[in-house]
């Protein structure tokens, strides 16, 4: 490539346009396709915090500074509840992990923009690697190995794992239908266990 990036290697996520590195033929674990109905569900701030493992103060600050804004309902006007999509919550959890490992806010902003630009089907295949200074995207195990062998990449975030964690957490939390505003009450696992015990007794 003319920009000095080796063909087939992971690339750093700098500001501006990012070229997709060619994918290797190595099979990559991909989660099952999501139920289309799931895209009609939004999540309020406290629910997004619980699923992403962040505080409400972090959520509020990131929304106000434009780091991770809710894509369903921004909540600019007074009294309006912010509403986050499933994808937003996945991004929130990734941001938390990047911050915890010391990645700069500037690089995290670039990574967030990149994650938002990719299709939903691409996200579970991605691994974000960082050496603490730069964030790289890898789309195959070979690219992860290339990065590690090059002495770069101190840690990695498998987006598919974060995706499944968030999916599992949200399945036990309340959501809100985007089209009707109806609150969806999820069964509490503890309540379900109690019901089963009562039936057995």
mmCIF file with all atom_site columns, C-alpha atoms in Angstrom:
data_model
loop_
_atom_site.group_PDB
_atom_site.id
_atom_site.type_symbol
_atom_site.label_atom_id
_atom_site.label_alt_id
_atom_site.label_comp_id
_atom_site.label_asym_id
_atom_site.label_entity_id
_atom_site.label_seq_id
_atom_site.pdbx_PDB_ins_code
_atom_site.Cartn_x
_atom_site.Cartn_y
_atom_site.Cartn_z
_atom_site.occupancy
_atom_site.B_iso_or_equiv
_atom_site.pdbx_formal_charge
_atom_site.auth_seq_id
_atom_site.auth_comp_id
_atom_site.auth_asym_id
_atom_site.auth_atom_id
_atom_site.pdbx_PDB_model_num
ATOM 1   C CA . UNK A 1 1   ? 0.000   0.000   0.000  1.00 0.00 ? 1   UNK A CA 1
ATOM 2   C CA . UNK A 1 2   ? 1.147   3.538   -0.648 1.00 0.00 ? 2   UNK A CA 1
ATOM 3   C CA . UNK A 1 3   ? 0.607   4.590   2.959  1.00 0.00 ? 3   UNK A CA 1
ATOM 4   C CA . UNK A 1 4   ? 3.245   2.201   4.284  1.00 0.00 ? 4   UNK A CA 1
ATOM 5   C CA . UNK A 1 5   ? 0.770   -0.229  5.829  1.00 0.00 ? 5   UNK A CA 1
ATOM 6   C CA . UNK A 1 6   ? 1.652   -3.817  5.010  1.00 0.00 ? 6   UNK A CA 1
ATOM 7   C CA . UNK A 1 7   ? -1.026  -5.744  3.145  1.00 0.00 ? 7   UNK A CA 1
ATOM 8   C CA . UNK A 1 8   ? -2.842  -8.120  5.442  1.00 0.00 ? 8   UNK A CA 1
ATOM 9   C CA . UNK A 1 9   ? -1.573  -6.521  8.630  1.00 0.00 ? 9   UNK A CA 1
ATOM 10  C CA . UNK A 1 10  ? -3.624  -4.821  11.327 1.00 0.00 ? 10  UNK A CA 1
ATOM 11  C CA . UNK A 1 11  ? -3.785  -1.078  10.992 1.00 0.00 ? 11  UNK A CA 1
ATOM 12  C CA . UNK A 1 12  ? -3.732  1.708   13.559 1.00 0.00 ? 12  UNK A CA 1
ATOM 13  C CA . UNK A 1 13  ? -6.935  3.681   14.034 1.00 0.00 ? 13  UNK A CA 1
ATOM 14  C CA . UNK A 1 14  ? -5.731  7.233   13.576 1.00 0.00 ? 14  UNK A CA 1
ATOM 15  C CA . UNK A 1 15  ? -8.032  10.179  12.930 1.00 0.00 ? 15  UNK A CA 1
ATOM 16  C CA . UNK A 1 16  ? -9.387  10.513  9.410  1.00 0.00 ? 16  UNK A CA 1
ATOM 17  C CA . UNK A 1 17  ? -10.118 7.790   6.890  1.00 0.00 ? 17  UNK A CA 1
ATOM 18  C CA . UNK A 1 18  ? -9.155  4.253   7.852  1.00 0.00 ? 18  UNK A CA 1
ATOM 19  C CA . UNK A 1 19  ? -8.545  1.575   5.257  1.00 0.00 ? 19  UNK A CA 1
ATOM 20  C CA . UNK A 1 20  ? -9.831  -1.934  5.897  1.00 0.00 ? 20  UNK A CA 1
ATOM 21  C CA . UNK A 1 21  ? -7.000  -4.429  5.992  1.00 0.00 ? 21  UNK A CA 1
ATOM 22  C CA . UNK A 1 22  ? -7.614  -7.492  3.783  1.00 0.00 ? 22  UNK A CA 1
ATOM 23  C CA . UNK A 1 23  ? -9.078  -10.384 5.768  1.00 0.00 ? 23  UNK A CA 1
ATOM 24  C CA . UNK A 1 24  ? -7.306  -13.686 6.160  1.00 0.00 ? 24  UNK A CA 1
ATOM 25  C CA . UNK A 1 25  ? -9.115  -16.904 5.370  1.00 0.00 ? 25  UNK A CA 1
ATOM 26  C CA . UNK A 1 26  ? -8.756  -18.073 8.980  1.00 0.00 ? 26  UNK A CA 1
ATOM 27  C CA . UNK A 1 27  ? -12.203 -18.825 10.445 1.00 0.00 ? 27  UNK A CA 1
ATOM 28  C CA . UNK A 1 28  ? -13.290 -16.371 13.113 1.00 0.00 ? 28  UNK A CA 1
ATOM 29  C CA . UNK A 1 29  ? -15.919 -17.142 15.736 1.00 0.00 ? 29  UNK A CA 1
ATOM 30  C CA . UNK A 1 30  ? -19.027 -15.067 15.059 1.00 0.00 ? 30  UNK A CA 1
ATOM 31  C CA . UNK A 1 31  ? -22.044 -14.750 17.295 1.00 0.00 ? 31  UNK A CA 1
ATOM 32  C CA . UNK A 1 32  ? -25.453 -15.779 16.013 1.00 0.00 ? 32  UNK A CA 1
ATOM 33  C CA . UNK A 1 33  ? -27.407 -13.046 14.219 1.00 0.00 ? 33  UNK A CA 1
ATOM 34  C CA . UNK A 1 34  ? -29.488 -10.916 16.565 1.00 0.00 ? 34  UNK A CA 1
ATOM 35  C CA . UNK A 1 35  ? -33.250 -10.934 16.593 1.00 0.00 ? 35  UNK A CA 1
ATOM 36  C CA . UNK A 1 36  ? -34.442 -7.988  14.416 1.00 0.00 ? 36  UNK A CA 1
ATOM 37  C CA . UNK A 1 37  ? -36.891 -7.156  17.216 1.00 0.00 ? 37  UNK A CA 1
ATOM 38  C CA . UNK A 1 38  ? -33.884 -6.364  19.423 1.00 0.00 ? 38  UNK A CA 1
ATOM 39  C CA . UNK A 1 39  ? -33.170 -3.281  17.313 1.00 0.00 ? 39  UNK A CA 1
ATOM 40  C CA . UNK A 1 40  ? -36.546 -1.873  18.403 1.00 0.00 ? 40  UNK A CA 1
ATOM 41  C CA . UNK A 1 41  ? -35.472 -1.836  22.052 1.00 0.00 ? 41  UNK A CA 1
ATOM 42  C CA . UNK A 1 42  ? -33.742 1.078   23.764 1.00 0.00 ? 42  UNK A CA 1
ATOM 43  C CA . UNK A 1 43  ? -32.175 1.233   27.224 1.00 0.00 ? 43  UNK A CA 1
ATOM 44  C CA . UNK A 1 44  ? -32.289 4.062   29.754 1.00 0.00 ? 44  UNK A CA 1
ATOM 45  C CA . UNK A 1 45  ? -29.154 5.414   31.420 1.00 0.00 ? 45  UNK A CA 1
ATOM 46  C CA . UNK A 1 46  ? -29.195 3.298   34.600 1.00 0.00 ? 46  UNK A CA 1
ATOM 47  C CA . UNK A 1 47  ? -29.726 0.117   32.544 1.00 0.00 ? 47  UNK A CA 1
ATOM 48  C CA . UNK A 1 48  ? -26.903 1.049   30.145 1.00 0.00 ? 48  UNK A CA 1
ATOM 49  C CA . UNK A 1 49  ? -24.624 1.689   33.159 1.00 0.00 ? 49  UNK A CA 1
ATOM 50  C CA . UNK A 1 50  ? -25.440 -1.686  34.722 1.00 0.00 ? 50  UNK A CA 1
ATOM 51  C CA . UNK A 1 51  ? -24.785 -3.586  31.481 1.00 0.00 ? 51  UNK A CA 1
ATOM 52  C CA . UNK A 1 52  ? -21.579 -1.676  30.624 1.00 0.00 ? 52  UNK A CA 1
ATOM 53  C CA . UNK A 1 53  ? -20.156 -1.688  34.161 1.00 0.00 ? 53  UNK A CA 1
ATOM 54  C CA . UNK A 1 54  ? -19.823 2.096   34.436 1.00 0.00 ? 54  UNK A CA 1
ATOM 55  C CA . UNK A 1 55  ? -21.097 4.785   36.799 1.00 0.00 ? 55  UNK A CA 1
ATOM 56  C CA . UNK A 1 56  ? -23.900 7.170   35.918 1.00 0.00 ? 56  UNK A CA 1
ATOM 57  C CA . UNK A 1 57  ? -21.424 10.050  36.270 1.00 0.00 ? 57  UNK A CA 1
ATOM 58  C CA . UNK A 1 58  ? -19.227 8.486   33.555 1.00 0.00 ? 58  UNK A CA 1
ATOM 59  C CA . UNK A 1 59  ? -22.252 7.915   31.311 1.00 0.00 ? 59  UNK A CA 1
ATOM 60  C CA . UNK A 1 60  ? -23.425 11.502  31.751 1.00 0.00 ? 60  UNK A CA 1
ATOM 61  C CA . UNK A 1 61  ? -19.956 12.960  31.151 1.00 0.00 ? 61  UNK A CA 1
ATOM 62  C CA . UNK A 1 62  ? -19.365 10.869  28.023 1.00 0.00 ? 62  UNK A CA 1
ATOM 63  C CA . UNK A 1 63  ? -22.755 11.905  26.617 1.00 0.00 ? 63  UNK A CA 1
ATOM 64  C CA . UNK A 1 64  ? -22.194 15.617  27.357 1.00 0.00 ? 64  UNK A CA 1
ATOM 65  C CA . UNK A 1 65  ? -18.698 15.611  25.826 1.00 0.00 ? 65  UNK A CA 1
ATOM 66  C CA . UNK A 1 66  ? -19.844 13.650  22.758 1.00 0.00 ? 66  UNK A CA 1
ATOM 67  C CA . UNK A 1 67  ? -17.636 10.621  23.454 1.00 0.00 ? 67  UNK A CA 1
ATOM 68  C CA . UNK A 1 68  ? -20.572 8.174   23.479 1.00 0.00 ? 68  UNK A CA 1
ATOM 69  C CA . UNK A 1 69  ? -23.920 9.780   22.788 1.00 0.00 ? 69  UNK A CA 1
ATOM 70  C CA . UNK A 1 70  ? -27.165 7.773   22.888 1.00 0.00 ? 70  UNK A CA 1
ATOM 71  C CA . UNK A 1 71  ? -28.231 7.095   19.310 1.00 0.00 ? 71  UNK A CA 1
ATOM 72  C CA . UNK A 1 72  ? -31.913 6.372   20.070 1.00 0.00 ? 72  UNK A CA 1
ATOM 73  C CA . UNK A 1 73  ? -32.836 9.470   22.091 1.00 0.00 ? 73  UNK A CA 1
ATOM 74  C CA . UNK A 1 74  ? -30.235 12.128  22.982 1.00 0.00 ? 74  UNK A CA 1
ATOM 75  C CA . UNK A 1 75  ? -32.137 13.713  25.872 1.00 0.00 ? 75  UNK A CA 1
ATOM 76  C CA . UNK A 1 76  ? -31.068 17.292  25.140 1.00 0.00 ? 76  UNK A CA 1
ATOM 77  C CA . UNK A 1 77  ? -34.234 18.869  26.494 1.00 0.00 ? 77  UNK A CA 1
ATOM 78  C CA . UNK A 1 78  ? -34.933 19.011  30.222 1.00 0.00 ? 78  UNK A CA 1
ATOM 79  C CA . UNK A 1 79  ? -36.751 15.970  31.563 1.00 0.00 ? 79  UNK A CA 1
ATOM 80  C CA . UNK A 1 80  ? -36.097 13.824  28.488 1.00 0.00 ? 80  UNK A CA 1
ATOM 81  C CA . UNK A 1 81  ? -34.637 10.415  29.319 1.00 0.00 ? 81  UNK A CA 1
ATOM 82  C CA . UNK A 1 82  ? -31.644 9.403   27.213 1.00 0.00 ? 82  UNK A CA 1
ATOM 83  C CA . UNK A 1 83  ? -32.190 6.103   25.418 1.00 0.00 ? 83  UNK A CA 1
ATOM 84  C CA . UNK A 1 84  ? -29.273 3.917   24.307 1.00 0.00 ? 84  UNK A CA 1
ATOM 85  C CA . UNK A 1 85  ? -29.253 1.197   21.644 1.00 0.00 ? 85  UNK A CA 1
ATOM 86  C CA . UNK A 1 86  ? -27.670 -2.230  22.103 1.00 0.00 ? 86  UNK A CA 1
ATOM 87  C CA . UNK A 1 87  ? -24.731 -1.083  19.957 1.00 0.00 ? 87  UNK A CA 1
ATOM 88  C CA . UNK A 1 88  ? -24.304 2.024   22.171 1.00 0.00 ? 88  UNK A CA 1
ATOM 89  C CA . UNK A 1 89  ? -24.028 -0.174  25.274 1.00 0.00 ? 89  UNK A CA 1
ATOM 90  C CA . UNK A 1 90  ? -21.388 -2.381  23.587 1.00 0.00 ? 90  UNK A CA 1
ATOM 91  C CA . UNK A 1 91  ? -19.392 0.776   22.740 1.00 0.00 ? 91  UNK A CA 1
ATOM 92  C CA . UNK A 1 92  ? -19.762 2.042   26.342 1.00 0.00 ? 92  UNK A CA 1
ATOM 93  C CA . UNK A 1 93  ? -18.294 -1.204  27.706 1.00 0.00 ? 93  UNK A CA 1
ATOM 94  C CA . UNK A 1 94  ? -15.393 -1.065  25.212 1.00 0.00 ? 94  UNK A CA 1
ATOM 95  C CA . UNK A 1 95  ? -14.656 2.567   26.165 1.00 0.00 ? 95  UNK A CA 1
ATOM 96  C CA . UNK A 1 96  ? -14.557 1.552   29.842 1.00 0.00 ? 96  UNK A CA 1
ATOM 97  C CA . UNK A 1 97  ? -12.034 -1.196  29.077 1.00 0.00 ? 97  UNK A CA 1
ATOM 98  C CA . UNK A 1 98  ? -9.852  1.116   26.966 1.00 0.00 ? 98  UNK A CA 1
ATOM 99  C CA . UNK A 1 99  ? -9.856  3.755   29.723 1.00 0.00 ? 99  UNK A CA 1
ATOM 100 C CA . UNK A 1 100 ? -9.006  1.150   32.367 1.00 0.00 ? 100 UNK A CA 1
ATOM 101 C CA . UNK A 1 101 ? -5.903  0.165   30.395 1.00 0.00 ? 101 UNK A CA 1
ATOM 102 C CA . UNK A 1 102 ? -4.638  3.723   30.021 1.00 0.00 ? 102 UNK A CA 1
ATOM 103 C CA . UNK A 1 103 ? -5.499  4.494   26.384 1.00 0.00 ? 103 UNK A CA 1
ATOM 104 C CA . UNK A 1 104 ? -5.679  8.245   25.763 1.00 0.00 ? 104 UNK A CA 1
ATOM 105 C CA . UNK A 1 105 ? -9.061  9.909   25.335 1.00 0.00 ? 105 UNK A CA 1
ATOM 106 C CA . UNK A 1 106 ? -8.056  11.090  21.855 1.00 0.00 ? 106 UNK A CA 1
ATOM 107 C CA . UNK A 1 107 ? -7.367  7.525   20.701 1.00 0.00 ? 107 UNK A CA 1
ATOM 108 C CA . UNK A 1 108 ? -10.574 6.303   22.352 1.00 0.00 ? 108 UNK A CA 1
ATOM 109 C CA . UNK A 1 109 ? -12.566 8.942   20.414 1.00 0.00 ? 109 UNK A CA 1
ATOM 110 C CA . UNK A 1 110 ? -11.022 7.660   17.177 1.00 0.00 ? 110 UNK A CA 1
ATOM 111 C CA . UNK A 1 111 ? -11.841 4.060   18.117 1.00 0.00 ? 111 UNK A CA 1
ATOM 112 C CA . UNK A 1 112 ? -15.457 5.012   18.959 1.00 0.00 ? 112 UNK A CA 1
ATOM 113 C CA . UNK A 1 113 ? -15.897 6.783   15.602 1.00 0.00 ? 113 UNK A CA 1
ATOM 114 C CA . UNK A 1 114 ? -14.515 3.713   13.866 1.00 0.00 ? 114 UNK A CA 1
ATOM 115 C CA . UNK A 1 115 ? -16.798 1.314   15.767 1.00 0.00 ? 115 UNK A CA 1
ATOM 116 C CA . UNK A 1 116 ? -19.824 3.469   14.880 1.00 0.00 ? 116 UNK A CA 1
ATOM 117 C CA . UNK A 1 117 ? -18.856 3.477   11.199 1.00 0.00 ? 117 UNK A CA 1
ATOM 118 C CA . UNK A 1 118 ? -18.841 -0.327  10.966 1.00 0.00 ? 118 UNK A CA 1
ATOM 119 C CA . UNK A 1 119 ? -21.898 -2.480  10.329 1.00 0.00 ? 119 UNK A CA 1
ATOM 120 C CA . UNK A 1 120 ? -23.436 -4.514  13.147 1.00 0.00 ? 120 UNK A CA 1
ATOM 121 C CA . UNK A 1 121 ? -22.351 -7.750  11.445 1.00 0.00 ? 121 UNK A CA 1
ATOM 122 C CA . UNK A 1 122 ? -18.693 -6.618  11.483 1.00 0.00 ? 122 UNK A CA 1
ATOM 123 C CA . UNK A 1 123 ? -18.446 -5.859  15.197 1.00 0.00 ? 123 UNK A CA 1
ATOM 124 C CA . UNK A 1 124 ? -18.409 -9.413  16.635 1.00 0.00 ? 124 UNK A CA 1
ATOM 125 C CA . UNK A 1 125 ? -15.489 -10.311 14.304 1.00 0.00 ? 125 UNK A CA 1
ATOM 126 C CA . UNK A 1 126 ? -13.284 -7.457  15.495 1.00 0.00 ? 126 UNK A CA 1
ATOM 127 C CA . UNK A 1 127 ? -10.506 -7.444  18.057 1.00 0.00 ? 127 UNK A CA 1
ATOM 128 C CA . UNK A 1 128 ? -9.178  -4.089  19.256 1.00 0.00 ? 128 UNK A CA 1
ATOM 129 C CA . UNK A 1 129 ? -5.507  -4.215  20.290 1.00 0.00 ? 129 UNK A CA 1
ATOM 130 C CA . UNK A 1 130 ? -3.541  -1.448  21.937 1.00 0.00 ? 130 UNK A CA 1
ATOM 131 C CA . UNK A 1 131 ? -0.015  -0.765  23.091 1.00 0.00 ? 131 UNK A CA 1
ATOM 132 C CA . UNK A 1 132 ? -1.360  1.983   25.325 1.00 0.00 ? 132 UNK A CA 1
ATOM 133 C CA . UNK A 1 133 ? -0.613  4.676   22.754 1.00 0.00 ? 133 UNK A CA 1
ATOM 134 C CA . UNK A 1 134 ? -2.332  3.453   19.587 1.00 0.00 ? 134 UNK A CA 1
ATOM 135 C CA . UNK A 1 135 ? -5.483  1.370   19.051 1.00 0.00 ? 135 UNK A CA 1
ATOM 136 C CA . UNK A 1 136 ? -5.401  -1.215  16.237 1.00 0.00 ? 136 UNK A CA 1
ATOM 137 C CA . UNK A 1 137 ? -8.218  -3.197  14.656 1.00 0.00 ? 137 UNK A CA 1
ATOM 138 C CA . UNK A 1 138 ? -7.685  -6.865  13.865 1.00 0.00 ? 138 UNK A CA 1
ATOM 139 C CA . UNK A 1 139 ? -10.273 -8.916  11.985 1.00 0.00 ? 139 UNK A CA 1
ATOM 140 C CA . UNK A 1 140 ? -8.608  -12.332 12.154 1.00 0.00 ? 140 UNK A CA 1
ATOM 141 C CA . UNK A 1 141 ? -6.478  -14.383 14.570 1.00 0.00 ? 141 UNK A CA 1
ATOM 142 C CA . UNK A 1 142 ? -3.538  -14.048 12.136 1.00 0.00 ? 142 UNK A CA 1
ATOM 143 C CA . UNK A 1 143 ? -3.634  -10.259 12.434 1.00 0.00 ? 143 UNK A CA 1
ATOM 144 C CA . UNK A 1 144 ? -3.608  -10.503 16.237 1.00 0.00 ? 144 UNK A CA 1
ATOM 145 C CA . UNK A 1 145 ? -0.543  -12.776 16.072 1.00 0.00 ? 145 UNK A CA 1
ATOM 146 C CA . UNK A 1 146 ? 1.174   -10.420 13.578 1.00 0.00 ? 146 UNK A CA 1
ATOM 147 C CA . UNK A 1 147 ? 0.647   -7.512  15.955 1.00 0.00 ? 147 UNK A CA 1
ATOM 148 C CA . UNK A 1 148 ? 1.924   -9.390  18.996 1.00 0.00 ? 148 UNK A CA 1
ATOM 149 C CA . UNK A 1 149 ? 4.978   -10.702 17.115 1.00 0.00 ? 149 UNK A CA 1
ATOM 150 C CA . UNK A 1 150 ? 5.768   -7.150  16.024 1.00 0.00 ? 150 UNK A CA 1
ATOM 151 C CA . UNK A 1 151 ? 6.172   -6.206  19.666 1.00 0.00 ? 151 UNK A CA 1
ATOM 152 C CA . UNK A 1 152 ? 2.989   -4.151  19.632 1.00 0.00 ? 152 UNK A CA 1
ATOM 153 C CA . UNK A 1 153 ? -0.334  -4.803  21.317 1.00 0.00 ? 153 UNK A CA 1
ATOM 154 C CA . UNK A 1 154 ? -0.102  -5.058  25.054 1.00 0.00 ? 154 UNK A CA 1
ATOM 155 C CA . UNK A 1 155 ? -3.756  -6.018  25.442 1.00 0.00 ? 155 UNK A CA 1
ATOM 156 C CA . UNK A 1 156 ? -6.731  -6.876  23.273 1.00 0.00 ? 156 UNK A CA 1
ATOM 157 C CA . UNK A 1 157 ? -10.495 -6.513  23.449 1.00 0.00 ? 157 UNK A CA 1
ATOM 158 C CA . UNK A 1 158 ? -12.480 -9.144  21.552 1.00 0.00 ? 158 UNK A CA 1
ATOM 159 C CA . UNK A 1 159 ? -15.586 -7.193  20.567 1.00 0.00 ? 159 UNK A CA 1
ATOM 160 C CA . UNK A 1 160 ? -17.554 -10.447 20.147 1.00 0.00 ? 160 UNK A CA 1
ATOM 161 C CA . UNK A 1 161 ? -16.950 -11.309 23.828 1.00 0.00 ? 161 UNK A CA 1
ATOM 162 C CA . UNK A 1 162 ? -18.065 -7.827  24.935 1.00 0.00 ? 162 UNK A CA 1
ATOM 163 C CA . UNK A 1 163 ? -21.111 -8.218  22.652 1.00 0.00 ? 163 UNK A CA 1
ATOM 164 C CA . UNK A 1 164 ? -22.116 -11.486 24.358 1.00 0.00 ? 164 UNK A CA 1
ATOM 165 C CA . UNK A 1 165 ? -21.507 -10.034 27.848 1.00 0.00 ? 165 UNK A CA 1
ATOM 166 C CA . UNK A 1 166 ? -23.757 -7.062  27.086 1.00 0.00 ? 166 UNK A CA 1
ATOM 167 C CA . UNK A 1 167 ? -26.409 -9.292  25.491 1.00 0.00 ? 167 UNK A CA 1
ATOM 168 C CA . UNK A 1 168 ? -26.443 -11.499 28.600 1.00 0.00 ? 168 UNK A CA 1
ATOM 169 C CA . UNK A 1 169 ? -26.649 -8.514  30.978 1.00 0.00 ? 169 UNK A CA 1
ATOM 170 C CA . UNK A 1 170 ? -29.415 -6.758  29.030 1.00 0.00 ? 170 UNK A CA 1
ATOM 171 C CA . UNK A 1 171 ? -31.483 -9.955  28.863 1.00 0.00 ? 171 UNK A CA 1
ATOM 172 C CA . UNK A 1 172 ? -32.006 -9.554  32.634 1.00 0.00 ? 172 UNK A CA 1
ATOM 173 C CA . UNK A 1 173 ? -32.662 -5.793  32.610 1.00 0.00 ? 173 UNK A CA 1
ATOM 174 C CA . UNK A 1 174 ? -35.616 -3.641  31.578 1.00 0.00 ? 174 UNK A CA 1
ATOM 175 C CA . UNK A 1 175 ? -35.784 -2.194  28.087 1.00 0.00 ? 175 UNK A CA 1
ATOM 176 C CA . UNK A 1 176 ? -38.116 0.175   26.292 1.00 0.00 ? 176 UNK A CA 1
ATOM 177 C CA . UNK A 1 177 ? -39.721 -0.291  22.892 1.00 0.00 ? 177 UNK A CA 1
ATOM 178 C CA . UNK A 1 178 ? -38.565 2.531   20.632 1.00 0.00 ? 178 UNK A CA 1
ATOM 179 C CA . UNK A 1 179 ? -41.751 2.553   18.555 1.00 0.00 ? 179 UNK A CA 1
ATOM 180 C CA . UNK A 1 180 ? -44.348 2.479   21.360 1.00 0.00 ? 180 UNK A CA 1
ATOM 181 C CA . UNK A 1 181 ? -42.452 3.615   24.477 1.00 0.00 ? 181 UNK A CA 1
ATOM 182 C CA . UNK A 1 182 ? -43.674 0.490   26.283 1.00 0.00 ? 182 UNK A CA 1
ATOM 183 C CA . UNK A 1 183 ? -41.412 -0.669  29.140 1.00 0.00 ? 183 UNK A CA 1
ATOM 184 C CA . UNK A 1 184 ? -40.330 -4.291  28.775 1.00 0.00 ? 184 UNK A CA 1
ATOM 185 C CA . UNK A 1 185 ? -40.051 -5.964  32.171 1.00 0.00 ? 185 UNK A CA 1
ATOM 186 C CA . UNK A 1 186 ? -37.452 -8.732  32.100 1.00 0.00 ? 186 UNK A CA 1
ATOM 187 C CA . UNK A 1 187 ? -37.862 -11.688 34.460 1.00 0.00 ? 187 UNK A CA 1
ATOM 188 C CA . UNK A 1 188 ? -35.567 -11.468 37.456 1.00 0.00 ? 188 UNK A CA 1
ATOM 189 C CA . UNK A 1 189 ? -33.464 -14.685 37.584 1.00 0.00 ? 189 UNK A CA 1
ATOM 190 C CA . UNK A 1 190 ? -33.747 -14.754 41.405 1.00 0.00 ? 190 UNK A CA 1
ATOM 191 C CA . UNK A 1 191 ? -37.548 -14.573 41.166 1.00 0.00 ? 191 UNK A CA 1
ATOM 192 C CA . UNK A 1 192 ? -37.561 -17.390 38.633 1.00 0.00 ? 192 UNK A CA 1
ATOM 193 C CA . UNK A 1 193 ? -35.409 -19.555 40.926 1.00 0.00 ? 193 UNK A CA 1
ATOM 194 C CA . UNK A 1 194 ? -37.790 -18.886 43.824 1.00 0.00 ? 194 UNK A CA 1
ATOM 195 C CA . UNK A 1 195 ? -40.761 -19.876 41.666 1.00 0.00 ? 195 UNK A CA 1
ATOM 196 C CA . UNK A 1 196 ? -39.035 -23.111 40.673 1.00 0.00 ? 196 UNK A CA 1
ATOM 197 C CA . UNK A 1 197 ? -38.232 -23.931 44.295 1.00 0.00 ? 197 UNK A CA 1
ATOM 198 C CA . UNK A 1 198 ? -41.861 -23.320 45.290 1.00 0.00 ? 198 UNK A CA 1
ATOM 199 C CA . UNK A 1 199 ? -43.084 -25.592 42.483 1.00 0.00 ? 199 UNK A CA 1
ATOM 200 C CA . UNK A 1 200 ? -40.693 -28.345 43.569 1.00 0.00 ? 200 UNK A CA 1
ATOM 201 C CA . UNK A 1 201 ? -41.777 -27.971 47.227 1.00 0.00 ? 201 UNK A CA 1
#
